[in-house]
Amino acid sequence: MGIGDALSGAFEKSKELFEGSKDKIDDVLHSEQVEQVSDNVLNGAADLAKKVAPAAGEQIDGVRDDIDKAVGNE
């Protein structure tokens, strides 16, 4: 058994583990706890960006909202 075989076997096991955990991962990514943390991080980043580029406030809020829709449960 060469290195290639070992890496291939490890990759297949990792792939199987991921496939078996996709639903759990999805549940975690869309949990209330992740929603709260992501809201805090996104709000902080948006506030900082608006201080740096106040004229782009509307665009910054749009980007923040788009990202927020992809993460969390709201």
mmCIF file of N, CA and C in Angstrom:
data_model
loop_
_atom_site.group_PDB
_atom_site.id
_atom_site.type_symbol
_atom_site.label_atom_id
_atom_site.label_comp_id
_atom_site.label_asym_id
_atom_site.label_seq_id
_atom_site.Cartn_x
_atom_site.Cartn_y
_atom_site.Cartn_z
ATOM 1 N N MET A 1 0.852 -1.180 0.000
ATOM 2 C CA MET A 1 0.000 0.000 0.000
ATOM 3 C C MET A 1 0.893 1.237 0.000
ATOM 4 N N GLY A 2 0.757 2.048 -1.037
ATOM 5 C CA GLY A 2 1.579 3.238 -1.166
ATOM 6 C C GLY A 2 0.904 4.456 -0.566
ATOM 7 N N ILE A 3 1.608 5.555 -0.633
ATOM 8 C CA ILE A 3 1.074 6.816 -0.111
ATOM 9 C C ILE A 3 -0.196 7.213 -0.839
ATOM 10 N N GLY A 4 -0.215 6.998 -2.150
ATOM 11 C CA GLY A 4 -1.398 7.326 -2.948
ATOM 12 C C GLY A 4 -2.616 6.555 -2.484
ATOM 13 N N ASP A 5 -2.430 5.267 -2.190
ATOM 14 C CA ASP A 5 -3.540 4.453 -1.701
ATOM 15 C C ASP A 5 -4.018 4.940 -0.337
ATOM 16 N N ALA A 6 -3.084 5.286 0.527
ATOM 17 C CA ALA A 6 -3.433 5.772 1.863
ATOM 18 C C ALA A 6 -4.194 7.085 1.769
ATOM 19 N N LEU A 7 -3.723 7.988 0.910
ATOM 20 C CA LEU A 7 -4.408 9.271 0.753
ATOM 21 C C LEU A 7 -5.790 9.084 0.148
ATOM 22 N N SER A 8 -5.893 8.191 -0.810
ATOM 23 C CA SER A 8 -7.180 7.918 -1.435
ATOM 24 C C SER A 8 -8.156 7.351 -0.411
ATOM 25 N N GLY A 9 -7.687 6.436 0.415
ATOM 26 C CA GLY A 9 -8.530 5.862 1.461
ATOM 27 C C GLY A 9 -8.956 6.902 2.477
ATOM 28 N N ALA A 10 -8.035 7.776 2.859
ATOM 29 C CA ALA A 10 -8.365 8.832 3.824
ATOM 30 C C ALA A 10 -9.367 9.801 3.227
ATOM 31 N N PHE A 11 -9.212 10.106 1.947
ATOM 32 C CA PHE A 11 -10.149 11.005 1.278
ATOM 33 C C PHE A 11 -11.544 10.392 1.243
ATOM 34 N N GLU A 12 -11.629 9.118 0.910
ATOM 35 C CA GLU A 12 -12.931 8.448 0.840
ATOM 36 C C GLU A 12 -13.601 8.415 2.210
ATOM 37 N N LYS A 13 -12.832 8.149 3.255
ATOM 38 C CA LYS A 13 -13.399 8.136 4.608
ATOM 39 C C LYS A 13 -13.878 9.529 5.003
ATOM 40 N N SER A 14 -13.108 10.556 4.648
ATOM 41 C CA SER A 14 -13.509 11.941 4.947
ATOM 42 C C SER A 14 -14.787 12.297 4.206
ATOM 43 N N LYS A 15 -14.862 11.878 2.955
ATOM 44 C CA LYS A 15 -16.048 12.148 2.144
ATOM 45 C C LYS A 15 -17.277 11.467 2.756
ATOM 46 N N GLU A 16 -17.130 10.215 3.181
ATOM 47 C CA GLU A 16 -18.238 9.491 3.802
ATOM 48 C C GLU A 16 -18.670 10.167 5.102
ATOM 49 N N LEU A 17 -17.695 10.605 5.900
ATOM 50 C CA LEU A 17 -18.009 11.287 7.155
ATOM 51 C C LEU A 17 -18.768 12.581 6.888
ATOM 52 N N PHE A 18 -18.316 13.346 5.892
ATOM 53 C CA PHE A 18 -19.005 14.587 5.542
ATOM 54 C C PHE A 18 -20.416 14.301 5.064
ATOM 55 N N GLU A 19 -20.572 13.347 4.166
ATOM 56 C CA GLU A 19 -21.895 13.014 3.627
ATOM 57 C C GLU A 19 -22.841 12.605 4.755
ATOM 58 N N GLY A 20 -22.342 11.854 5.724
ATOM 59 C CA GLY A 20 -23.163 11.418 6.843
ATOM 60 C C GLY A 20 -23.492 12.534 7.816
ATOM 61 N N SER A 21 -22.728 13.621 7.760
ATOM 62 C CA SER A 21 -22.914 14.721 8.712
ATOM 63 C C SER A 21 -23.542 15.964 8.087
ATOM 64 N N LYS A 22 -23.860 15.923 6.801
ATOM 65 C CA LYS A 22 -24.372 17.119 6.124
ATOM 66 C C LYS A 22 -25.603 17.699 6.801
ATOM 67 N N ASP A 23 -26.535 16.852 7.202
ATOM 68 C CA ASP A 23 -27.757 17.349 7.845
ATOM 69 C C ASP A 23 -27.447 18.020 9.170
ATOM 70 N N LYS A 24 -26.533 17.426 9.938
ATOM 71 C CA LYS A 24 -26.153 18.025 11.223
ATOM 72 C C LYS A 24 -25.459 19.363 11.003
ATOM 73 N N ILE A 25 -24.587 19.409 10.016
ATOM 74 C CA ILE A 25 -23.882 20.657 9.702
ATOM 75 C C ILE A 25 -24.881 21.726 9.282
ATOM 76 N N ASP A 26 -25.843 21.355 8.456
ATOM 77 C CA ASP A 26 -26.863 22.296 8.004
ATOM 78 C C ASP A 26 -27.688 22.808 9.193
ATOM 79 N N ASP A 27 -28.038 21.907 10.112
ATOM 80 C CA ASP A 27 -28.791 22.317 11.306
ATOM 81 C C ASP A 27 -28.004 23.317 12.138
ATOM 82 N N VAL A 28 -26.711 23.066 12.297
ATOM 83 C CA VAL A 28 -25.871 23.978 13.091
ATOM 84 C C VAL A 28 -25.770 25.330 12.411
ATOM 85 N N LEU A 29 -25.559 25.333 11.092
ATOM 86 C CA LEU A 29 -25.416 26.597 10.367
ATOM 87 C C LEU A 29 -26.684 27.434 10.394
ATOM 88 N N HIS A 30 -27.811 26.803 10.597
ATOM 89 C CA HIS A 30 -29.074 27.525 10.620
ATOM 90 C C HIS A 30 -29.701 27.528 12.013
ATOM 91 N N SER A 31 -28.867 27.491 13.046
ATOM 92 C CA SER A 31 -29.361 27.497 14.422
ATOM 93 C C SER A 31 -29.489 28.930 14.944
ATOM 94 N N GLU A 32 -30.218 29.082 16.021
ATOM 95 C CA GLU A 32 -30.412 30.393 16.649
ATOM 96 C C GLU A 32 -29.084 30.949 17.173
ATOM 97 N N GLN A 33 -28.234 30.072 17.708
ATOM 98 C CA GLN A 33 -26.943 30.533 18.234
ATOM 99 C C GLN A 33 -26.075 31.106 17.115
ATOM 100 N N VAL A 34 -26.027 30.438 15.998
ATOM 101 C CA VAL A 34 -25.233 30.939 14.872
ATOM 102 C C VAL A 34 -25.842 32.234 14.351
ATOM 103 N N GLU A 35 -27.161 32.325 14.350
ATOM 104 C CA GLU A 35 -27.836 33.553 13.912
ATOM 105 C C GLU A 35 -27.409 34.736 14.783
ATOM 106 N N GLN A 36 -27.392 34.546 16.088
ATOM 107 C CA GLN A 36 -27.010 35.637 16.994
ATOM 108 C C GLN A 36 -25.555 36.047 16.790
ATOM 109 N N VAL A 37 -24.679 35.069 16.695
ATOM 110 C CA VAL A 37 -23.255 35.372 16.512
ATOM 111 C C VAL A 37 -23.031 36.053 15.159
ATOM 112 N N SER A 38 -23.651 35.503 14.119
ATOM 113 C CA SER A 38 -23.444 36.094 12.796
ATOM 114 C C SER A 38 -24.003 37.509 12.729
ATOM 115 N N ASP A 39 -25.149 37.753 13.375
ATOM 116 C CA ASP A 39 -25.700 39.110 13.406
ATOM 117 C C ASP A 39 -24.730 40.078 14.080
ATOM 118 N N ASN A 40 -24.151 39.664 15.199
ATOM 119 C CA ASN A 40 -23.200 40.529 15.902
ATOM 120 C C ASN A 40 -21.975 40.822 15.049
ATOM 121 N N VAL A 41 -21.435 39.792 14.411
ATOM 122 C CA VAL A 41 -20.245 39.971 13.569
ATOM 123 C C VAL A 41 -20.569 40.843 12.353
ATOM 124 N N LEU A 42 -21.683 40.537 11.692
ATOM 125 C CA LEU A 42 -22.055 41.313 10.500
ATOM 126 C C LEU A 42 -22.369 42.766 10.844
ATOM 127 N N ASN A 43 -23.053 42.993 11.946
ATOM 128 C CA ASN A 43 -23.355 44.372 12.355
ATOM 129 C C ASN A 43 -22.078 45.137 12.663
ATOM 130 N N GLY A 44 -21.146 44.503 13.358
ATOM 131 C CA GLY A 44 -19.873 45.153 13.668
ATOM 132 C C GLY A 44 -19.086 45.475 12.414
ATOM 133 N N ALA A 45 -19.042 44.527 11.487
ATOM 134 C CA ALA A 45 -18.307 44.745 10.235
ATOM 135 C C ALA A 45 -18.969 45.847 9.412
ATOM 136 N N ALA A 46 -20.301 45.844 9.374
ATOM 137 C CA ALA A 46 -21.014 46.876 8.611
ATOM 138 C C ALA A 46 -20.791 48.255 9.232
ATOM 139 N N ASP A 47 -20.839 48.341 10.537
ATOM 140 C CA ASP A 47 -20.606 49.624 11.209
ATOM 141 C C ASP A 47 -19.208 50.151 10.913
ATOM 142 N N LEU A 48 -18.219 49.268 10.962
ATOM 143 C CA LEU A 48 -16.844 49.670 10.662
ATOM 144 C C LEU A 48 -16.729 50.129 9.208
ATOM 145 N N ALA A 49 -17.316 49.384 8.300
ATOM 146 C CA ALA A 49 -17.256 49.742 6.879
ATOM 147 C C ALA A 49 -17.915 51.092 6.624
ATOM 148 N N LYS A 50 -19.012 51.370 7.334
ATOM 149 C CA LYS A 50 -19.699 52.666 7.158
ATOM 150 C C LYS A 50 -18.869 53.824 7.695
ATOM 151 N N LYS A 51 -18.045 53.567 8.703
ATOM 152 C CA LYS A 51 -17.160 54.618 9.208
ATOM 153 C C LYS A 51 -16.056 54.911 8.195
ATOM 154 N N VAL A 52 -15.598 53.865 7.516
ATOM 155 C CA VAL A 52 -14.536 54.018 6.528
ATOM 156 C C VAL A 52 -15.081 54.623 5.236
ATOM 157 N N ALA A 53 -16.290 54.199 4.848
ATOM 158 C CA ALA A 53 -16.889 54.659 3.592
ATOM 159 C C ALA A 53 -18.347 55.049 3.824
ATOM 160 N N PRO A 54 -18.570 56.200 4.482
ATOM 161 C CA PRO A 54 -19.938 56.584 4.837
ATOM 162 C C PRO A 54 -20.875 56.738 3.638
ATOM 163 N N ALA A 55 -20.348 57.088 2.493
ATOM 164 C CA ALA A 55 -21.198 57.280 1.319
ATOM 165 C C ALA A 55 -21.753 55.951 0.790
ATOM 166 N N ALA A 56 -21.157 54.853 1.185
ATOM 167 C CA ALA A 56 -21.579 53.536 0.684
ATOM 168 C C ALA A 56 -22.473 52.811 1.679
ATOM 169 N N GLY A 57 -23.051 53.525 2.613
ATOM 170 C CA GLY A 57 -23.850 52.907 3.675
ATOM 171 C C GLY A 57 -24.966 52.023 3.166
ATOM 172 N N GLU A 58 -25.668 52.461 2.134
ATOM 173 C CA GLU A 58 -26.784 51.674 1.602
ATOM 174 C C GLU A 58 -26.281 50.365 0.978
ATOM 175 N N GLN A 59 -25.189 50.443 0.252
ATOM 176 C CA GLN A 59 -24.613 49.243 -0.356
ATOM 177 C C GLN A 59 -24.086 48.288 0.718
ATOM 178 N N ILE A 60 -23.475 48.839 1.739
ATOM 179 C CA ILE A 60 -22.946 48.027 2.835
ATOM 180 C C ILE A 60 -24.084 47.278 3.519
ATOM 181 N N ASP A 61 -25.188 47.974 3.765
ATOM 182 C CA ASP A 61 -26.340 47.317 4.385
ATOM 183 C C ASP A 61 -26.890 46.205 3.490
ATOM 184 N N GLY A 62 -26.882 46.415 2.185
ATOM 185 C CA GLY A 62 -27.354 45.396 1.254
ATOM 186 C C GLY A 62 -26.490 44.142 1.286
ATOM 187 N N VAL A 63 -25.183 44.342 1.306
ATOM 188 C CA VAL A 63 -24.255 43.210 1.375
ATOM 189 C C VAL A 63 -24.434 42.478 2.695
ATOM 190 N N ARG A 64 -24.557 43.246 3.779
ATOM 191 C CA ARG A 64 -24.763 42.656 5.102
ATOM 192 C C ARG A 64 -26.027 41.799 5.108
ATOM 193 N N ASP A 65 -27.106 42.304 4.529
ATOM 194 C CA ASP A 65 -28.369 41.561 4.488
ATOM 195 C C ASP A 65 -28.251 40.291 3.649
ATOM 196 N N ASP A 66 -27.547 40.375 2.525
ATOM 197 C CA ASP A 66 -27.366 39.200 1.670
ATOM 198 C C ASP A 66 -26.590 38.103 2.392
ATOM 199 N N ILE A 67 -25.536 38.492 3.078
ATOM 200 C CA ILE A 67 -24.754 37.512 3.830
ATOM 201 C C ILE A 67 -25.582 36.920 4.954
ATOM 202 N N ASP A 68 -26.342 37.754 5.637
ATOM 203 C CA ASP A 68 -27.166 37.293 6.763
ATOM 204 C C ASP A 68 -28.201 36.262 6.325
ATOM 205 N N LYS A 69 -28.723 36.412 5.125
ATOM 206 C CA LYS A 69 -29.710 35.458 4.614
ATOM 207 C C LYS A 69 -29.081 34.074 4.412
ATOM 208 N N ALA A 70 -27.789 34.043 4.121
ATOM 209 C CA ALA A 70 -27.111 32.770 3.835
ATOM 210 C C ALA A 70 -26.712 32.024 5.104
ATOM 211 N N VAL A 71 -26.621 32.733 6.215
ATOM 212 C CA VAL A 71 -26.173 32.122 7.463
ATOM 213 C C VAL A 71 -27.232 32.327 8.531
ATOM 214 N N GLY A 72 -27.415 31.354 9.361
ATOM 215 C CA GLY A 72 -28.376 31.479 10.458
ATOM 216 C C GLY A 72 -29.760 31.023 10.033
ATOM 217 N N ASN A 73 -30.764 31.417 10.812
ATOM 218 C CA ASN A 73 -32.113 30.914 10.564
ATOM 219 C C ASN A 73 -33.126 31.996 10.270
ATOM 220 N N GLU A 74 -32.698 33.211 10.092
ATOM 221 C CA GLU A 74 -33.639 34.300 9.789
ATOM 222 C C GLU A 74 -33.245 34.989 8.504
#
